[in-house]
mmCIF file of C-alpha atoms in Angstrom:
data_model
loop_
_atom_site.group_PDB
_atom_site.id
_atom_site.type_symbol
_atom_site.label_atom_id
_atom_site.label_comp_id
_atom_site.label_asym_id
_atom_site.label_seq_id
_atom_site.Cartn_x
_atom_site.Cartn_y
_atom_site.Cartn_z
ATOM 1 C CA UNK E 257 124.360 113.894 100.586
ATOM 2 C CA UNK E 258 121.736 113.006 98.045
ATOM 3 C CA UNK E 259 118.817 110.909 99.844
ATOM 4 C CA UNK E 260 115.616 108.923 98.610
ATOM 5 C CA UNK E 261 112.818 109.584 100.820
ATOM 6 C CA UNK E 262 109.669 106.952 100.841
ATOM 7 C CA UNK E 263 106.653 109.099 102.095
ATOM 8 C CA UNK E 264 103.811 106.739 103.385
ATOM 9 C CA UNK E 265 100.089 107.470 101.989
ATOM 10 C CA UNK E 266 98.535 107.149 105.496
ATOM 11 C CA UNK E 267 95.161 106.612 103.753
ATOM 12 C CA UNK E 268 95.863 103.587 102.273
ATOM 13 C CA UNK E 269 94.735 100.811 104.827
ATOM 14 C CA UNK E 270 97.560 99.115 106.302
ATOM 15 C CA UNK E 271 100.069 102.441 106.115
ATOM 16 C CA UNK E 272 100.425 103.285 109.355
ATOM 17 C CA UNK E 273 101.294 99.649 110.729
ATOM 18 C CA UNK E 274 103.360 99.588 107.733
ATOM 19 C CA UNK E 275 105.470 102.481 109.260
ATOM 20 C CA UNK E 276 105.998 101.380 112.330
ATOM 21 C CA UNK E 277 106.957 97.394 111.063
ATOM 22 C CA UNK E 278 109.628 98.979 108.951
ATOM 23 C CA UNK E 279 110.960 101.329 112.206
ATOM 24 C CA UNK E 280 110.935 98.326 114.330
ATOM 25 C CA UNK E 281 112.570 96.144 111.656
ATOM 26 C CA UNK E 282 115.127 99.047 110.731
ATOM 27 C CA UNK E 283 116.204 99.436 114.147
ATOM 28 C CA UNK E 284 117.447 96.506 115.209
ATOM 29 C CA UNK E 285 119.362 95.215 111.815
ATOM 30 C CA UNK E 286 122.239 96.213 110.075
ATOM 31 C CA UNK E 287 124.440 94.404 107.014
ATOM 32 C CA UNK E 288 125.921 95.245 104.031
ATOM 33 C CA UNK E 289 123.801 94.285 101.759
ATOM 34 C CA UNK E 290 120.626 95.899 103.567
ATOM 35 C CA UNK E 291 119.167 99.075 102.398
ATOM 36 C CA UNK E 292 120.923 101.222 105.478
ATOM 37 C CA UNK E 293 118.437 104.077 106.780
ATOM 38 C CA UNK E 294 119.140 107.640 107.709
ATOM 39 C CA UNK E 295 116.184 108.670 110.010
ATOM 40 C CA UNK E 296 112.793 108.258 110.445
ATOM 41 C CA UNK E 297 109.874 111.100 110.589
ATOM 42 C CA UNK E 298 106.869 111.003 112.232
ATOM 43 C CA UNK E 299 105.529 114.335 112.425
ATOM 44 C CA UNK E 300 102.404 116.569 111.086
ATOM 45 C CA UNK E 301 102.623 118.542 107.982
ATOM 46 C CA UNK E 302 101.761 122.436 106.814
ATOM 47 C CA UNK E 303 97.908 120.984 106.521
ATOM 48 C CA UNK E 304 97.459 119.302 110.163
ATOM 49 C CA UNK E 305 97.833 115.532 109.132
ATOM 50 C CA UNK E 306 99.990 112.860 110.159
ATOM 51 C CA UNK E 307 103.306 112.605 107.890
ATOM 52 C CA UNK E 308 105.259 109.753 108.158
ATOM 53 C CA UNK E 309 108.142 109.053 106.109
ATOM 54 C CA UNK E 310 111.696 106.996 106.048
ATOM 55 C CA UNK E 311 115.092 109.197 104.778
ATOM 56 C CA UNK E 312 117.500 106.594 103.294
ATOM 57 C CA UNK E 313 120.509 106.829 101.771
ATOM 58 C CA UNK E 314 120.027 106.862 97.654
ATOM 59 C CA UNK E 315 121.024 104.727 95.191
ATOM 60 C CA UNK E 316 122.217 105.819 92.017
ATOM 61 C CA UNK E 317 121.689 102.711 89.900
ATOM 62 C CA UNK E 318 118.096 102.372 90.868
ATOM 63 C CA UNK E 319 116.889 98.847 91.496
ATOM 64 C CA UNK E 320 116.939 95.297 89.701
ATOM 65 C CA UNK E 321 113.576 95.308 87.460
ATOM 66 C CA UNK E 322 114.736 98.544 85.989
ATOM 67 C CA UNK E 323 117.804 96.159 84.799
ATOM 68 C CA UNK E 324 116.032 93.286 84.150
ATOM 69 C CA UNK E 325 113.076 94.705 82.053
ATOM 70 C CA UNK E 326 113.783 98.571 80.862
ATOM 71 C CA UNK E 327 111.120 100.479 79.648
ATOM 72 C CA UNK E 328 112.422 103.353 78.087
ATOM 73 C CA UNK E 329 113.024 105.249 81.364
ATOM 74 C CA UNK E 330 116.014 105.584 83.483
ATOM 75 C CA UNK E 331 120.021 104.219 83.078
ATOM 76 C CA UNK E 332 119.467 100.838 82.215
ATOM 77 C CA UNK E 333 118.140 101.639 79.188
ATOM 78 C CA UNK E 334 121.195 101.157 77.047
ATOM 79 C CA UNK E 335 122.465 98.663 79.684
ATOM 80 C CA UNK E 336 122.286 94.972 80.727
ATOM 81 C CA UNK E 337 123.521 92.693 83.014
ATOM 82 C CA UNK E 338 126.029 90.293 82.019
ATOM 83 C CA UNK E 339 126.004 86.860 83.795
ATOM 84 C CA UNK E 340 128.949 87.638 86.188
ATOM 85 C CA UNK E 341 127.166 90.931 87.625
ATOM 86 C CA UNK E 342 123.677 88.779 87.716
ATOM 87 C CA UNK E 343 125.930 86.416 89.822
ATOM 88 C CA UNK E 344 127.002 88.791 92.053
ATOM 89 C CA UNK E 345 123.353 90.640 92.463
ATOM 90 C CA UNK E 346 122.253 87.355 93.849
ATOM 91 C CA UNK E 347 125.036 86.288 95.994
ATOM 92 C CA UNK E 348 124.289 89.930 97.908
ATOM 93 C CA UNK E 349 120.557 88.712 98.215
ATOM 94 C CA UNK E 350 121.155 85.559 99.455
ATOM 95 C CA UNK E 351 123.653 86.996 102.133
ATOM 96 C CA UNK E 352 121.158 89.702 103.104
ATOM 97 C CA UNK E 353 118.372 86.863 103.636
ATOM 98 C CA UNK E 354 121.418 84.610 105.668
ATOM 99 C CA UNK E 355 121.854 86.878 108.144
ATOM 100 C CA UNK E 356 117.999 88.323 108.487
ATOM 101 C CA UNK E 357 117.263 84.855 109.001
ATOM 102 C CA UNK E 358 120.065 83.411 111.033
ATOM 103 C CA UNK E 359 122.557 85.797 112.513
ATOM 104 C CA UNK E 360 120.008 88.937 113.127
ATOM 105 C CA UNK E 361 119.336 88.231 116.861
ATOM 106 C CA UNK E 362 115.519 88.005 115.955
ATOM 107 C CA UNK E 363 114.722 85.630 112.929
ATOM 108 C CA UNK E 364 113.076 88.375 110.524
ATOM 109 C CA UNK E 365 111.065 87.054 107.470
ATOM 110 C CA UNK E 366 111.426 90.077 104.964
ATOM 111 C CA UNK E 367 107.857 88.366 102.973
ATOM 112 C CA UNK E 368 108.160 90.820 99.989
ATOM 113 C CA UNK E 369 111.442 89.647 98.255
ATOM 114 C CA UNK E 370 111.449 91.213 94.710
ATOM 115 C CA UNK E 371 113.351 92.772 92.118
ATOM 116 C CA UNK E 372 111.940 96.456 92.573
ATOM 117 C CA UNK E 373 113.035 95.761 96.381
ATOM 118 C CA UNK E 374 116.761 95.141 95.386
ATOM 119 C CA UNK E 375 118.634 98.239 95.072
ATOM 120 C CA UNK E 376 122.157 98.959 93.281
ATOM 121 C CA UNK E 377 124.303 101.168 94.732
ATOM 122 C CA UNK E 378 127.111 103.432 92.479
ATOM 123 C CA UNK E 379 129.536 100.093 92.702
ATOM 124 C CA UNK E 380 126.296 97.861 91.567
ATOM 125 C CA UNK E 381 126.008 96.150 94.887
ATOM 126 C CA UNK E 382 122.684 94.699 96.110
ATOM 127 C CA UNK E 383 120.615 96.000 98.798
ATOM 128 C CA UNK E 384 117.658 94.817 100.032
ATOM 129 C CA UNK E 385 115.116 97.051 100.607
ATOM 130 C CA UNK E 386 111.385 97.410 101.556
ATOM 131 C CA UNK E 387 110.466 95.856 105.000
ATOM 132 C CA UNK E 388 106.961 97.256 105.491
ATOM 133 C CA UNK E 389 105.716 94.034 105.521
ATOM 134 C CA UNK E 390 108.526 92.044 107.732
ATOM 135 C CA UNK E 391 107.831 89.730 110.209
ATOM 136 C CA UNK E 392 109.540 88.917 113.164
ATOM 137 C CA UNK E 393 109.636 84.838 114.807
ATOM 138 C CA UNK E 394 108.237 85.119 118.638
ATOM 139 C CA UNK E 395 110.219 81.665 119.092
ATOM 140 C CA UNK E 396 114.122 82.638 118.006
ATOM 141 C CA UNK E 397 114.564 78.883 118.307
ATOM 142 C CA UNK E 398 111.783 78.224 115.608
ATOM 143 C CA UNK E 399 112.609 77.768 111.802
ATOM 144 C CA UNK E 400 108.870 77.007 110.381
ATOM 145 C CA UNK E 401 106.158 79.475 111.297
ATOM 146 C CA UNK E 402 106.012 83.504 112.246
ATOM 147 C CA UNK E 403 104.157 84.886 115.021
ATOM 148 C CA UNK E 404 101.894 86.682 113.030
ATOM 149 C CA UNK E 405 99.397 85.251 110.686
ATOM 150 C CA UNK E 406 99.119 85.992 107.655
ATOM 151 C CA UNK E 407 95.926 87.553 106.566
ATOM 152 C CA UNK E 408 95.353 87.034 102.967
ATOM 153 C CA UNK E 409 98.066 87.451 100.635
ATOM 154 C CA UNK E 410 101.417 88.789 102.257
ATOM 155 C CA UNK E 411 103.800 90.196 99.322
ATOM 156 C CA UNK E 412 103.309 90.235 95.437
ATOM 157 C CA UNK E 413 101.577 88.201 93.049
ATOM 158 C CA UNK E 414 103.905 86.004 91.647
ATOM 159 C CA UNK E 415 106.507 85.948 94.183
ATOM 160 C CA UNK E 416 104.240 84.339 96.712
ATOM 161 C CA UNK E 417 104.884 80.790 97.802
ATOM 162 C CA UNK E 418 102.394 78.561 97.272
ATOM 163 C CA UNK E 419 101.382 77.709 101.350
ATOM 164 C CA UNK E 420 100.665 81.292 101.854
ATOM 165 C CA UNK E 421 97.612 81.006 99.038
ATOM 166 C CA UNK E 422 96.295 78.530 101.682
ATOM 167 C CA UNK E 423 96.325 81.082 104.807
ATOM 168 C CA UNK E 424 99.866 79.787 105.791
ATOM 169 C CA UNK E 425 101.949 81.746 108.252
ATOM 170 C CA UNK E 426 105.085 83.805 107.083
ATOM 171 C CA UNK E 427 108.348 81.714 107.205
ATOM 172 C CA UNK E 428 111.525 81.609 106.391
ATOM 173 C CA UNK E 429 110.598 79.104 103.706
ATOM 174 C CA UNK E 430 108.665 81.171 101.908
ATOM 175 C CA UNK E 431 111.580 84.206 101.856
ATOM 176 C CA UNK E 432 113.875 81.050 100.115
ATOM 177 C CA UNK E 433 110.651 80.625 97.315
ATOM 178 C CA UNK E 434 110.634 84.112 96.392
ATOM 179 C CA UNK E 435 114.701 84.077 96.351
ATOM 180 C CA UNK E 436 114.235 81.457 94.035
ATOM 181 C CA UNK E 437 111.421 83.131 92.073
ATOM 182 C CA UNK E 438 113.625 86.171 91.828
ATOM 183 C CA UNK E 439 116.787 84.353 90.715
ATOM 184 C CA UNK E 440 114.638 82.452 88.092
ATOM 185 C CA UNK E 441 113.500 86.060 86.573
ATOM 186 C CA UNK E 442 117.148 86.954 86.394
ATOM 187 C CA UNK E 443 118.503 84.623 84.171
ATOM 188 C CA UNK E 444 114.601 84.033 82.089
ATOM 189 C CA UNK E 445 114.814 87.650 81.911
ATOM 190 C CA UNK E 446 110.916 86.900 82.095
ATOM 191 C CA UNK E 447 108.688 88.151 85.025
ATOM 192 C CA UNK E 448 106.664 85.408 86.837
ATOM 193 C CA UNK E 449 103.164 87.672 85.457
ATOM 194 C CA UNK E 450 104.422 87.700 81.902
ATOM 195 C CA UNK E 451 101.739 87.278 80.055
ATOM 196 C CA UNK E 452 102.919 83.541 78.600
ATOM 197 C CA UNK E 453 102.309 81.903 82.085
ATOM 198 C CA UNK E 454 98.484 80.577 82.212
ATOM 199 C CA UNK E 455 96.679 77.695 81.446
ATOM 200 C CA UNK E 456 99.463 75.699 84.606
ATOM 201 C CA UNK E 457 102.458 77.085 83.208
ATOM 202 C CA UNK E 458 104.742 79.457 85.719
ATOM 203 C CA UNK E 459 108.355 80.423 85.492
ATOM 204 C CA UNK E 460 109.230 77.635 87.442
ATOM 205 C CA UNK E 461 107.560 74.734 85.332
ATOM 206 C CA UNK E 462 108.569 76.363 82.646
ATOM 207 C CA UNK E 463 111.989 75.979 83.478
ATOM 208 C CA UNK E 464 111.920 72.567 84.521
ATOM 209 C CA UNK E 465 110.754 71.664 81.288
ATOM 210 C CA UNK E 466 114.216 72.030 79.797
ATOM 211 C CA UNK E 467 116.349 71.557 82.486
ATOM 212 C CA UNK E 468 118.761 70.526 81.768
ATOM 213 C CA UNK E 469 119.438 69.096 78.234
ATOM 214 C CA UNK E 470 117.953 72.116 76.712
ATOM 215 C CA UNK E 471 117.957 75.333 79.535
ATOM 216 C CA UNK E 472 119.795 77.487 76.842
ATOM 217 C CA UNK E 473 116.271 78.122 75.405
ATOM 218 C CA UNK E 474 114.602 79.632 78.003
ATOM 219 C CA UNK E 475 117.720 81.856 79.248
ATOM 220 C CA UNK E 476 117.682 85.576 78.556
ATOM 221 C CA UNK E 477 118.202 86.591 74.821
ATOM 222 C CA UNK E 478 121.009 88.642 75.933
ATOM 223 C CA UNK E 479 122.741 86.472 78.387
ATOM 224 C CA UNK E 480 123.075 84.343 75.322
ATOM 225 C CA UNK E 481 123.977 87.287 73.288
ATOM 226 C CA UNK E 482 127.015 87.784 76.018
ATOM 227 C CA UNK E 483 128.131 84.082 75.840
ATOM 228 C CA UNK E 484 127.943 84.380 72.154
ATOM 229 C CA UNK E 485 130.105 88.010 71.698
ATOM 230 C CA UNK E 486 132.282 85.850 74.272
ATOM 231 C CA UNK E 487 132.788 82.159 72.584
ATOM 232 C CA UNK E 488 133.486 84.590 69.063
ATOM 233 C CA UNK E 489 136.580 85.721 70.667
ATOM 234 C CA UNK E 490 137.323 82.771 72.173
ATOM 235 C CA UNK E 491 137.368 84.308 76.108
ATOM 236 C CA UNK E 492 134.760 81.926 77.224
ATOM 237 C CA UNK E 493 134.039 78.596 76.202
ATOM 238 C CA UNK E 494 130.543 77.091 76.421
ATOM 239 C CA UNK E 495 131.345 74.472 78.966
ATOM 240 C CA UNK E 496 132.413 77.516 81.377
ATOM 241 C CA UNK E 497 129.010 79.312 80.731
ATOM 242 C CA UNK E 498 126.849 76.075 80.365
ATOM 243 C CA UNK E 499 127.806 74.952 84.030
ATOM 244 C CA UNK E 500 127.076 78.484 85.821
ATOM 245 C CA UNK E 501 124.159 78.566 84.339
ATOM 246 C CA UNK E 502 123.056 74.983 85.086
ATOM 247 C CA UNK E 503 124.038 75.581 88.820
ATOM 248 C CA UNK E 504 122.095 78.609 89.278
ATOM 249 C CA UNK E 505 119.256 76.992 87.879
ATOM 250 C CA UNK E 506 119.299 73.965 89.882
ATOM 251 C CA UNK E 507 120.054 76.517 93.051
ATOM 252 C CA UNK E 508 116.632 78.473 91.555
ATOM 253 C CA UNK E 509 114.978 75.422 90.989
ATOM 254 C CA UNK E 510 115.723 73.964 94.724
ATOM 255 C CA UNK E 511 114.205 76.779 96.037
ATOM 256 C CA UNK E 512 111.118 76.755 94.455
ATOM 257 C CA UNK E 513 109.893 73.286 95.622
ATOM 258 C CA UNK E 514 105.815 73.435 96.507
ATOM 259 C CA UNK E 515 106.418 71.733 100.243
ATOM 260 C CA UNK E 516 108.756 74.422 102.211
ATOM 261 C CA UNK E 517 109.813 71.341 104.031
ATOM 262 C CA UNK E 518 111.401 70.122 100.659
ATOM 263 C CA UNK E 519 113.458 73.671 100.456
ATOM 264 C CA UNK E 520 116.817 74.488 101.754
ATOM 265 C CA UNK E 521 117.536 77.034 104.036
ATOM 266 C CA UNK E 522 119.159 80.761 103.205
ATOM 267 C CA UNK E 523 122.021 79.492 104.437
ATOM 268 C CA UNK E 524 123.085 76.737 102.450
ATOM 269 C CA UNK E 525 121.798 78.668 99.694
ATOM 270 C CA UNK E 526 124.546 81.380 100.113
ATOM 271 C CA UNK E 527 126.652 79.318 100.885
ATOM 272 C CA UNK E 528 125.780 77.138 97.675
ATOM 273 C CA UNK E 529 125.729 80.957 95.867
ATOM 274 C CA UNK E 530 129.183 81.745 96.882
ATOM 275 C CA UNK E 531 130.972 78.610 95.646
ATOM 276 C CA UNK E 532 129.363 78.878 92.607
ATOM 277 C CA UNK E 533 130.085 82.854 91.984
ATOM 278 C CA UNK E 534 133.723 81.346 92.798
ATOM 279 C CA UNK E 535 134.035 78.362 90.345
ATOM 280 C CA UNK E 536 132.451 80.618 87.662
ATOM 281 C CA UNK E 537 135.466 82.825 88.149
ATOM 282 C CA UNK E 538 137.731 80.726 88.329
ATOM 283 C CA UNK E 539 136.519 79.066 85.327
ATOM 284 C CA UNK E 540 136.329 82.070 83.241
ATOM 285 C CA UNK E 541 140.177 82.741 84.386
ATOM 286 C CA UNK E 542 140.854 80.036 83.594
ATOM 287 C CA UNK E 543 139.612 80.116 80.277
ATOM 288 C CA UNK E 544 140.934 83.306 79.873
ATOM 289 C CA UNK E 545 144.575 82.421 80.816
ATOM 290 C CA UNK E 546 144.687 79.145 78.442
ATOM 291 C CA UNK E 547 143.334 81.755 75.051
ATOM 292 C CA UNK E 548 146.281 84.171 76.563
ATOM 293 C CA UNK E 549 148.846 81.610 76.754
ATOM 294 C CA UNK E 550 147.707 79.869 73.121
ATOM 295 C CA UNK E 551 148.220 83.715 71.635
ATOM 296 C CA UNK E 552 151.335 83.844 73.247
ATOM 297 C CA UNK E 553 152.357 79.997 72.067
ATOM 298 C CA UNK E 554 151.658 81.304 68.092
ATOM 299 C CA UNK E 555 153.720 84.874 68.898
ATOM 300 C CA UNK E 556 156.545 83.013 69.734
ATOM 301 C CA UNK E 557 156.106 80.435 66.945
ATOM 302 C CA UNK E 558 155.918 83.126 64.452
ATOM 303 C CA UNK E 559 158.916 85.434 65.607
ATOM 304 C CA UNK E 560 160.812 82.139 65.952
ATOM 305 C CA UNK E 561 160.497 81.359 62.252
ATOM 306 C CA UNK E 562 160.768 84.683 60.959
ATOM 307 C CA UNK E 563 163.957 84.815 62.536
ATOM 308 C CA UNK E 564 164.908 81.485 61.181
ATOM 309 C CA UNK E 565 164.131 82.836 57.402
ATOM 310 C CA UNK E 566 166.288 86.014 57.876
#
C-alpha cells in the first residue's frame, strides 16, 4: 500500500496542538469525501526528540491546487480539468462539508478550506483533508458560533471570511464563505491572492461586476477553450454551457456574502450543487443526443436519395 505521511514540525508554535486537534477530529468522523487516515504516530525519534505524524492513504492525483495552477511540476502539467470534472469535485466537497456541519454528531468547522487541502484519488474523486485547525461546536444545536474563539486569523489569506478578520468566532458560515471562494477559483482559474486583486478589487466583486451578462469574460480561458472545441463539433450548445456556469457562479456568490446571516448553509448548498450537476449532465446528454439524431437523419436521407438515384 502506498501511503502519505504528514510529519509535524514540533518546533513550530501550535504544531502539537494541531496534531491533537486533527487526531480528535479524524477519530470521530468518516465520510467518502474525507481523506481517510490509516494511523497516527506519537513517539520519540533517534535523537530522543518528540515525533508526531499522521499516515494517510496516498492520493495519486495530488491536490486540486496543482490541477488549477500547474507550475511545471506534477502530473497536472499537461492536463486540465473540464467543466464536468470541476462540478463533480465541487459536489464532493459540498457533501463533505454538509456531513461535517450537519451529520457527524458534533458539528465541525474545517476552518482551512482551500484547493491544496482538497485531494484527488485515482478516480478524480475529491477528498477533504487537513483538519489541523478544525473546531468543534460546544453546543451541537448551535449553528452560529464555535466554542473556541479565533486568536488572530485562522485559515489561509484569501479564503478567510471577513468576520474572522474582526476577531469573530469560527462558524459553519465561515466554511460556507471559503467554499464560495474555492468555487470562484475553480471557475475563474484565479487564486483569491492573484496580483490583479488590489485597490478594493477582490475575486468576489471581480465576478459580481460581470455577472451575468459578461460572465464569460471572467471564466477560466481553459473552460472557454473546452466550450469552443465542443461547439465546433456541435456537441454542446452555448446555452448548455452558459446555464451551467451561471448556476455555479450564482451559488458561489451567494456563499460569499459579507454578512454570515445572508449565506446559505451547507445542506442547502449541497442540494443545489447536486441539482446543478444533474441538470448540466442532462442538458449535455440531450445536446449530444440531438446531435446524434441529426447525423442519423442526414445519413438516412443520403442513403435514401442514393437508392432512388440508382
